[in-house]
Tab-separated table of C-alpha atoms in Angstrom:
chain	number	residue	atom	x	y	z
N	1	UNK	CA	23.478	1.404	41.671
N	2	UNK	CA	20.609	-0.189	39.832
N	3	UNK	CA	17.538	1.372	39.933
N	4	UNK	CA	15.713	-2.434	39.799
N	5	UNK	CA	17.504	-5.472	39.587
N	6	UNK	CA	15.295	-8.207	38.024
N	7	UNK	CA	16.252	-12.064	38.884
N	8	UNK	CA	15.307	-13.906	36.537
N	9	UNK	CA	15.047	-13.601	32.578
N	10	UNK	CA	12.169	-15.701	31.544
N	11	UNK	CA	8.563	-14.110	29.970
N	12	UNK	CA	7.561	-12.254	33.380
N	13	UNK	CA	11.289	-10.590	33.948
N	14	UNK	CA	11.431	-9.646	30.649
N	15	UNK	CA	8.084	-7.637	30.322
N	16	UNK	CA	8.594	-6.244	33.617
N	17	UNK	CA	12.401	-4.973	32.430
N	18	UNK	CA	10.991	-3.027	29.408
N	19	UNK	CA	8.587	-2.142	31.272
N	20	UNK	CA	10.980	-0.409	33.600
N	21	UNK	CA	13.149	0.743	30.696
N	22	UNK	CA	10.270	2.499	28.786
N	23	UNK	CA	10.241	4.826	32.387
N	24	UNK	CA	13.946	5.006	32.181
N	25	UNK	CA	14.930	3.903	34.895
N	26	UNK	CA	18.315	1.926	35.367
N	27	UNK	CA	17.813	-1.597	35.215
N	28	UNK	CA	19.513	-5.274	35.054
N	29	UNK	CA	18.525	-8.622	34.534
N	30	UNK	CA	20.480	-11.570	36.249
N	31	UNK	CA	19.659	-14.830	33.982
N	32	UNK	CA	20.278	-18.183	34.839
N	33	UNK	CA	18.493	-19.279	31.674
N	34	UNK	CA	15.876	-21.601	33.317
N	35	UNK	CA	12.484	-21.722	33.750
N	36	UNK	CA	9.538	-23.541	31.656
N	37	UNK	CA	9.382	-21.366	28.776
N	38	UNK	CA	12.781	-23.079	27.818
N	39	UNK	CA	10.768	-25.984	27.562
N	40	UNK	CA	7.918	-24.505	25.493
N	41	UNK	CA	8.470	-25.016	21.344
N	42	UNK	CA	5.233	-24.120	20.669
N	43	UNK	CA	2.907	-22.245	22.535
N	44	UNK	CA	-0.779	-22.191	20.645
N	45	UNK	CA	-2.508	-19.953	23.041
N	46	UNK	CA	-1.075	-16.624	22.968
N	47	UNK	CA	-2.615	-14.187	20.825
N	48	UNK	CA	-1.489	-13.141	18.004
N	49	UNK	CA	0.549	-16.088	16.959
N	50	UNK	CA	-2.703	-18.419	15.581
N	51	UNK	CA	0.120	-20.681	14.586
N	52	UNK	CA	2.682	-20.678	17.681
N	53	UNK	CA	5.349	-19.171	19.124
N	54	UNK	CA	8.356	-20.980	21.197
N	55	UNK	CA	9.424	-19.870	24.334
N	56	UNK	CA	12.630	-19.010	22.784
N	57	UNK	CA	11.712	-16.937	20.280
N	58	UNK	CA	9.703	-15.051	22.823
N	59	UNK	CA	12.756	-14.838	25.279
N	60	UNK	CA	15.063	-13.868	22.201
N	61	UNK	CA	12.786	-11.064	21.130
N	62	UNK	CA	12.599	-9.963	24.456
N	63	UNK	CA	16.065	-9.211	25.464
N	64	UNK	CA	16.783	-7.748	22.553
N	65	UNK	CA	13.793	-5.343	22.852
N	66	UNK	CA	14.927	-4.667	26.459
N	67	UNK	CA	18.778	-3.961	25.469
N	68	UNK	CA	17.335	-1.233	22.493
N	69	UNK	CA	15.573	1.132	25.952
N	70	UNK	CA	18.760	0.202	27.867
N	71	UNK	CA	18.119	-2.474	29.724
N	72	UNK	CA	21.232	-4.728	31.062
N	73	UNK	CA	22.078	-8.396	30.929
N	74	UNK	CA	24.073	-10.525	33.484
N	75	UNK	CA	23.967	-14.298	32.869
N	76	UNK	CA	24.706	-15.835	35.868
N	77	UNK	CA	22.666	-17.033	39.175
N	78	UNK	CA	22.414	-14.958	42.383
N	79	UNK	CA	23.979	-17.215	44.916
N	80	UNK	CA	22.947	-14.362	47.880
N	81	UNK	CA	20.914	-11.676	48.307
N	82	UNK	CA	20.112	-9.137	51.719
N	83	UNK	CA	19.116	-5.553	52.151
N	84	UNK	CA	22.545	-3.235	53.344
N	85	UNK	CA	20.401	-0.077	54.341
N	86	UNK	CA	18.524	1.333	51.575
N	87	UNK	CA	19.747	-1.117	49.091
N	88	UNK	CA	19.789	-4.606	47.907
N	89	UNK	CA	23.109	-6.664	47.616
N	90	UNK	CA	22.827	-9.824	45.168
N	91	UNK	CA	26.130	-11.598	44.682
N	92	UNK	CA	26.361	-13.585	41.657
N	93	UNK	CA	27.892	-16.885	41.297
N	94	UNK	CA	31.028	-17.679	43.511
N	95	UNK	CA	31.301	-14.113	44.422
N	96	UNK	CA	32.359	-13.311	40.619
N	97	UNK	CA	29.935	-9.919	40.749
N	98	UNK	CA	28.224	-7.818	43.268
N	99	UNK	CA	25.225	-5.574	42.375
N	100	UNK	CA	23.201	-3.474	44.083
N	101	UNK	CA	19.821	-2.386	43.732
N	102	UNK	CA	16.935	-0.013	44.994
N	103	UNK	CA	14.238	-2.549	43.970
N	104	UNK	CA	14.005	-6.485	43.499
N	105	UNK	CA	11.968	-8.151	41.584
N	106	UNK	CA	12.108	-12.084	41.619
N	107	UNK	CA	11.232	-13.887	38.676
N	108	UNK	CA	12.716	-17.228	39.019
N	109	UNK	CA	10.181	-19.177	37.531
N	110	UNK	CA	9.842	-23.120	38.268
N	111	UNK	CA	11.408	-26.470	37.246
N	112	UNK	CA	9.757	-29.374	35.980
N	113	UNK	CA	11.258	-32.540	37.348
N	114	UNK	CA	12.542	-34.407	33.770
N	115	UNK	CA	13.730	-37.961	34.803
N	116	UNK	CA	16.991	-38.359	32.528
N	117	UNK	CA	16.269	-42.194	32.219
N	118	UNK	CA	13.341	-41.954	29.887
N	119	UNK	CA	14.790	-42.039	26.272
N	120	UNK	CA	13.621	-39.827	23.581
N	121	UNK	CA	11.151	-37.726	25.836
N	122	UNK	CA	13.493	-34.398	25.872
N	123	UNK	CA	13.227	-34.567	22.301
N	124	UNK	CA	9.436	-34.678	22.365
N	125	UNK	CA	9.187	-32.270	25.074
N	126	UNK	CA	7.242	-28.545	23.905
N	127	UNK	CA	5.887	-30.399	20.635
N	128	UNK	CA	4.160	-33.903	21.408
N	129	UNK	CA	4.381	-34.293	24.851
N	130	UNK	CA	3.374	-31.171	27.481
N	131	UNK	CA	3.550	-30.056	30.843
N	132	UNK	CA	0.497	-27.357	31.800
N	133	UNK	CA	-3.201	-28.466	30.551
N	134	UNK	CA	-4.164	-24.819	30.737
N	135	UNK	CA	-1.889	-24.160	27.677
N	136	UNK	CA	-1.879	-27.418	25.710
N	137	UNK	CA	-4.971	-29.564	26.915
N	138	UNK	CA	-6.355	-28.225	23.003
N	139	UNK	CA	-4.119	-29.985	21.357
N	140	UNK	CA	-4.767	-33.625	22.582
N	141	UNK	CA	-8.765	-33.228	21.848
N	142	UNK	CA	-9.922	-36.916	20.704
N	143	UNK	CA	-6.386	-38.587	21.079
N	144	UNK	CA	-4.575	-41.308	22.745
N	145	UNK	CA	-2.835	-39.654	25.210
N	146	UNK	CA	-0.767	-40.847	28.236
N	147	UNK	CA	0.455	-38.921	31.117
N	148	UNK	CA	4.523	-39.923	32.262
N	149	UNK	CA	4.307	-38.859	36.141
N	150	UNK	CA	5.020	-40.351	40.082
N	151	UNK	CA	2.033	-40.792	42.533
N	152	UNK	CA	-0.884	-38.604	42.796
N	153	UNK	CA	0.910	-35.978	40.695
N	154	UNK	CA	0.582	-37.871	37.397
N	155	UNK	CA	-2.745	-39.330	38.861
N	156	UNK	CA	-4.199	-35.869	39.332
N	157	UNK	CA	-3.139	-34.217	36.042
N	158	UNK	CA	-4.748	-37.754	33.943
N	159	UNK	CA	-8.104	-36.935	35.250
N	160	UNK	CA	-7.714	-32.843	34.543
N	161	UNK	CA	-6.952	-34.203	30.871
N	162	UNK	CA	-10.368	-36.379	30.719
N	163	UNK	CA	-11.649	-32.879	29.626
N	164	UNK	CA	-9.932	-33.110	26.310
N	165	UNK	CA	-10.333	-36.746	25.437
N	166	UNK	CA	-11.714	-39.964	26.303
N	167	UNK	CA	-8.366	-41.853	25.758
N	168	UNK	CA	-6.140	-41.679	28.564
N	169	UNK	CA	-3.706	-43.892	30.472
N	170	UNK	CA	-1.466	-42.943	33.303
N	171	UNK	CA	1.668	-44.572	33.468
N	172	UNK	CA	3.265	-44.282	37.311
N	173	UNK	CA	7.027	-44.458	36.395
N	174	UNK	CA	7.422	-44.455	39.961
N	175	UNK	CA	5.002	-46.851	41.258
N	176	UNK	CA	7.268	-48.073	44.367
N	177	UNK	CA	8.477	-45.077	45.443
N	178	UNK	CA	5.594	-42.909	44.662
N	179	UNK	CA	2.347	-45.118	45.326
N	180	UNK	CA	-0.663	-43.315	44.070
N	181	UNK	CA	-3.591	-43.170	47.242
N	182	UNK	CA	-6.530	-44.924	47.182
N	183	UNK	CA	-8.008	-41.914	46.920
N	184	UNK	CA	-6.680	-41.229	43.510
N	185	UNK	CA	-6.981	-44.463	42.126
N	186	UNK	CA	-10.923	-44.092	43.058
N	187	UNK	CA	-10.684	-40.747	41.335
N	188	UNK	CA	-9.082	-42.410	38.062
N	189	UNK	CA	-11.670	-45.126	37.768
N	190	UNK	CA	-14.726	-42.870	37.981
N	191	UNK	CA	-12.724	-40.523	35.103
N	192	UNK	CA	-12.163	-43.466	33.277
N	193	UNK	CA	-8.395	-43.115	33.394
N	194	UNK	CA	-6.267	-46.658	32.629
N	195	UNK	CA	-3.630	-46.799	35.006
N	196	UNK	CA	-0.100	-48.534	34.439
N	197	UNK	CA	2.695	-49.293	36.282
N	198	UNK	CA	6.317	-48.441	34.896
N	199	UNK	CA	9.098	-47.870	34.884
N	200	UNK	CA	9.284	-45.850	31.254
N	201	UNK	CA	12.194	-47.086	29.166
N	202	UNK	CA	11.411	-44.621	26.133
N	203	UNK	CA	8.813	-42.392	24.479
N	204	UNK	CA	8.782	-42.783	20.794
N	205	UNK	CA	7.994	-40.176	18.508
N	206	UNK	CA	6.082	-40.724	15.303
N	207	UNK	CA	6.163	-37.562	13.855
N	208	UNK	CA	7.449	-33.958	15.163
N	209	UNK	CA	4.242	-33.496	17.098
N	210	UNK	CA	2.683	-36.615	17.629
N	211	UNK	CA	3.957	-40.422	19.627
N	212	UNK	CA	4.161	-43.283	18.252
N	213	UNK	CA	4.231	-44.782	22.018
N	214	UNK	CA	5.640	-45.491	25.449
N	215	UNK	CA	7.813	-48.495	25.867
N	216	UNK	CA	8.008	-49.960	29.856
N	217	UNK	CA	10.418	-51.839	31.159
N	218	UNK	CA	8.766	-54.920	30.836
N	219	UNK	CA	8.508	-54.291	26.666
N	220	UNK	CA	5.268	-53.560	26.917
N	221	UNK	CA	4.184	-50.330	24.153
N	222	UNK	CA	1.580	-48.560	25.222
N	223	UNK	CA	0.609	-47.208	21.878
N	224	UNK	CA	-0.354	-43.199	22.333
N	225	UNK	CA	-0.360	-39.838	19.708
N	226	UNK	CA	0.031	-37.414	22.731
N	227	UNK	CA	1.932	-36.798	26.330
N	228	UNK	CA	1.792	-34.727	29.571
N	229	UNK	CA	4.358	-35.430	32.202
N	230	UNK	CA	3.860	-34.832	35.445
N	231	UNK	CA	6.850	-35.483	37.754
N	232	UNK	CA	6.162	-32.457	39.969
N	233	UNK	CA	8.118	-29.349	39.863
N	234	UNK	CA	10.179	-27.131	41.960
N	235	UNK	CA	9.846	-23.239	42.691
N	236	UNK	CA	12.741	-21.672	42.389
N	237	UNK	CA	12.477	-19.624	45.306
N	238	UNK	CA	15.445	-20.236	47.589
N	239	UNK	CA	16.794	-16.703	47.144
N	240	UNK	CA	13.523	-15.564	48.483
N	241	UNK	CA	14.172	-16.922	52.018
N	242	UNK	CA	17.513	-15.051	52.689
N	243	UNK	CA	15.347	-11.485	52.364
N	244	UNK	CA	13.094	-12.789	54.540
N	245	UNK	CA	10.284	-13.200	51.835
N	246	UNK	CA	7.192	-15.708	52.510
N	247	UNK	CA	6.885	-18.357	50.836
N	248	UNK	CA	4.164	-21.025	50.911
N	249	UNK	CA	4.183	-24.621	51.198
N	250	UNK	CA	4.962	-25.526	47.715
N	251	UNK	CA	7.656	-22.838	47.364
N	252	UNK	CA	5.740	-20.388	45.572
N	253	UNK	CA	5.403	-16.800	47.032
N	254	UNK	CA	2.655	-15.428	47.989
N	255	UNK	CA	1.991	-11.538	46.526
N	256	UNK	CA	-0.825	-8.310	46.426
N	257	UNK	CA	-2.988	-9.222	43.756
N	258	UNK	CA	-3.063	-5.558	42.866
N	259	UNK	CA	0.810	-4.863	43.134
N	260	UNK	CA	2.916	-8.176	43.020
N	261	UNK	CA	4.755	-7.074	46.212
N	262	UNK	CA	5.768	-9.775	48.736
N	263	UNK	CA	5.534	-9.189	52.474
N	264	UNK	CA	9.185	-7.252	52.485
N	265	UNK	CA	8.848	-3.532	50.630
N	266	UNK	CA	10.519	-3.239	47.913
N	267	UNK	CA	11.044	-6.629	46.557
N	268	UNK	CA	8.248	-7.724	44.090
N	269	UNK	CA	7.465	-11.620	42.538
N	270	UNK	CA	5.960	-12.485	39.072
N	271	UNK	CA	5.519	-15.350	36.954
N	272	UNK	CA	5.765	-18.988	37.631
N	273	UNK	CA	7.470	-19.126	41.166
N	274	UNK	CA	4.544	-16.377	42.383
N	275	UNK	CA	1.895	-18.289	43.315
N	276	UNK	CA	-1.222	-18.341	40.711
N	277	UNK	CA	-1.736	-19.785	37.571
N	278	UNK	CA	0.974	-21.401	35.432
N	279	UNK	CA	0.615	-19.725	32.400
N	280	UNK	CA	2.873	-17.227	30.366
N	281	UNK	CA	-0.320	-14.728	29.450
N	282	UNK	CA	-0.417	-14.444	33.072
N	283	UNK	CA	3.386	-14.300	33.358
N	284	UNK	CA	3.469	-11.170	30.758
N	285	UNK	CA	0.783	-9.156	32.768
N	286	UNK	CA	2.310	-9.891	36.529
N	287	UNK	CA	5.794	-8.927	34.917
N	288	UNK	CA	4.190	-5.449	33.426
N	289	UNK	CA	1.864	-5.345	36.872
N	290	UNK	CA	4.791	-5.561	39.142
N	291	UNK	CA	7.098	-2.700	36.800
N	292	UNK	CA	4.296	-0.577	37.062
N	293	UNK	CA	4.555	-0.351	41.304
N	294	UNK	CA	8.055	-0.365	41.205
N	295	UNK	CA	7.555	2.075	39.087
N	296	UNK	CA	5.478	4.144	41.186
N	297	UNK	CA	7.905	3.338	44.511
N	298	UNK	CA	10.521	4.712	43.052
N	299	UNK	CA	9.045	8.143	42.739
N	300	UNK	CA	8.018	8.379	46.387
């Protein structure tokens, strides 16, 4: 019996899992190996690395700093999870391991919609082209940048990026299955935002970190240095529901500011699939946050 069983490896289960392990308490971490941070080759905002730091560098250092205090490692993903009594059962896979807990914390994290079609932007993903403004509007200040998204989605995130520079075109790789409103379009005019129909055959890199451009599928190049996609993205909270654990519209799960607990005691959510900002500063201090109450619940 595991004191806490953590599900999900990314940057907020693995602060909260040394966390734990620095009080010495018995824990494991189930990993399916998702989340954004996978995507993330160079994050510029976290301090103490003035010149980056990829997610899986982070996510490397991590585990191994968990495993020296004791911590333990399953890769696999919880298929089902429900409360027998005074403990937690998560089943793993197609029934191929059982484990059962005091505590839960669910750390599941999100996933970006990627459309597979769009040659060359996997490779450009985490280095010239982004996903979250919050961590990587800096590095598009005063270039041509274009935003790869569906509907209002891509439409929103094209004016958020007017902040950074005056050169921006969205290009709706969706445009008859996900219109954007009226609304938006107003929205993109008054920001200044050019807006193009797709679809995107291929993004085309010119350098490491910086585009060359976007071809359509007309042939048309849309000639731009930087890119954001925004697809939408999905919270990975499906596990949540079968413990009877809120969730809001969008997926994401609702928590005590103060404690990261969800509406069930004894099961706890940090990082990307709680709900609040996107951001893996914010991911390290919910993961320590919600160790800390666990913590404390486990000496009642």
């Amino acid at each position: 019996m595991y004191d806490c069983a953590i599900i999900g490896g990314g940057i907020a289960g693995l602060q909260a899992a040394i966390q734990l392990g620095r009080y010495m308490h018995r824990v494991v971490v189930i990993d399916a190996k998702g989340g954004r941070s996978t995507l993330a080759r160079r994050y510029g905002n976290i301090l103490g690395f003035p010149n980056g730091v990829s997610g899986r560098e982070l996510r490397e250092a991590g585990r191994a700093q968990a495993r020296e205090i004791g911590v333990e490692f399953i890769e696999g993903r919880v298929s089902s999870a429900h409360r027998r009594g005074k403990k937690f059962e998560l089943v793993i896979g197609n029934n191929e391991k059982t484990v059962s807990a005091k505590r839960l914390l669910i750390s599941t994290g999100l996933t970006d919609r990627i459309p597979e079609d769009i040659e060359g932007l996997k490779e450009a993903l985490g280095l010239a082209v982004y996903v979250c403004p919050d961590c990587d509007g800096y590095e598009i200040r005063g270039l041509r940048t274009a935003v790869l998204g569906a509907g209002n989605t891509g439409a929103a995130m094209a004016c958020v990026l007017r902040y950074w520079t005056d050169d921006v075109t969205y290009i709706n790789h969706e445009p008859e299955k996900s219109p954007v409103s009226e609304r938006w379009k107003e929205k993109c005019t008054e920001a200044g935002v050019r807006m193009v129909n797709g679809p995107i055959l291929e993004v085309r890199s010119k350098t490491e970190d910086k585009l060359s451009g976007v071809r359509l599928a007309d042939d048309r190049m849309i000639e731009v240095e930087k890119g954001f996609i925004a697809f939408g993205h999905k919270a990975e909270s499906d596990i949540a529901t079968m413990l009877g654990v809120e969730r809001l519209e969008n997926g994401h799960i609702p928590v005590d500011g103060r404690t990261k607990v969800t509406n069930i005691k004894h099961v706890w959510a940090a990082g990307d699939v709680a709900a609040h900002s996107q951001m893996l500063s914010v991911a390290i201090g919910d993961g320590a946050q919600a160790a800390i109450w666990i913590h404390k619940s486990l000496q009642e």
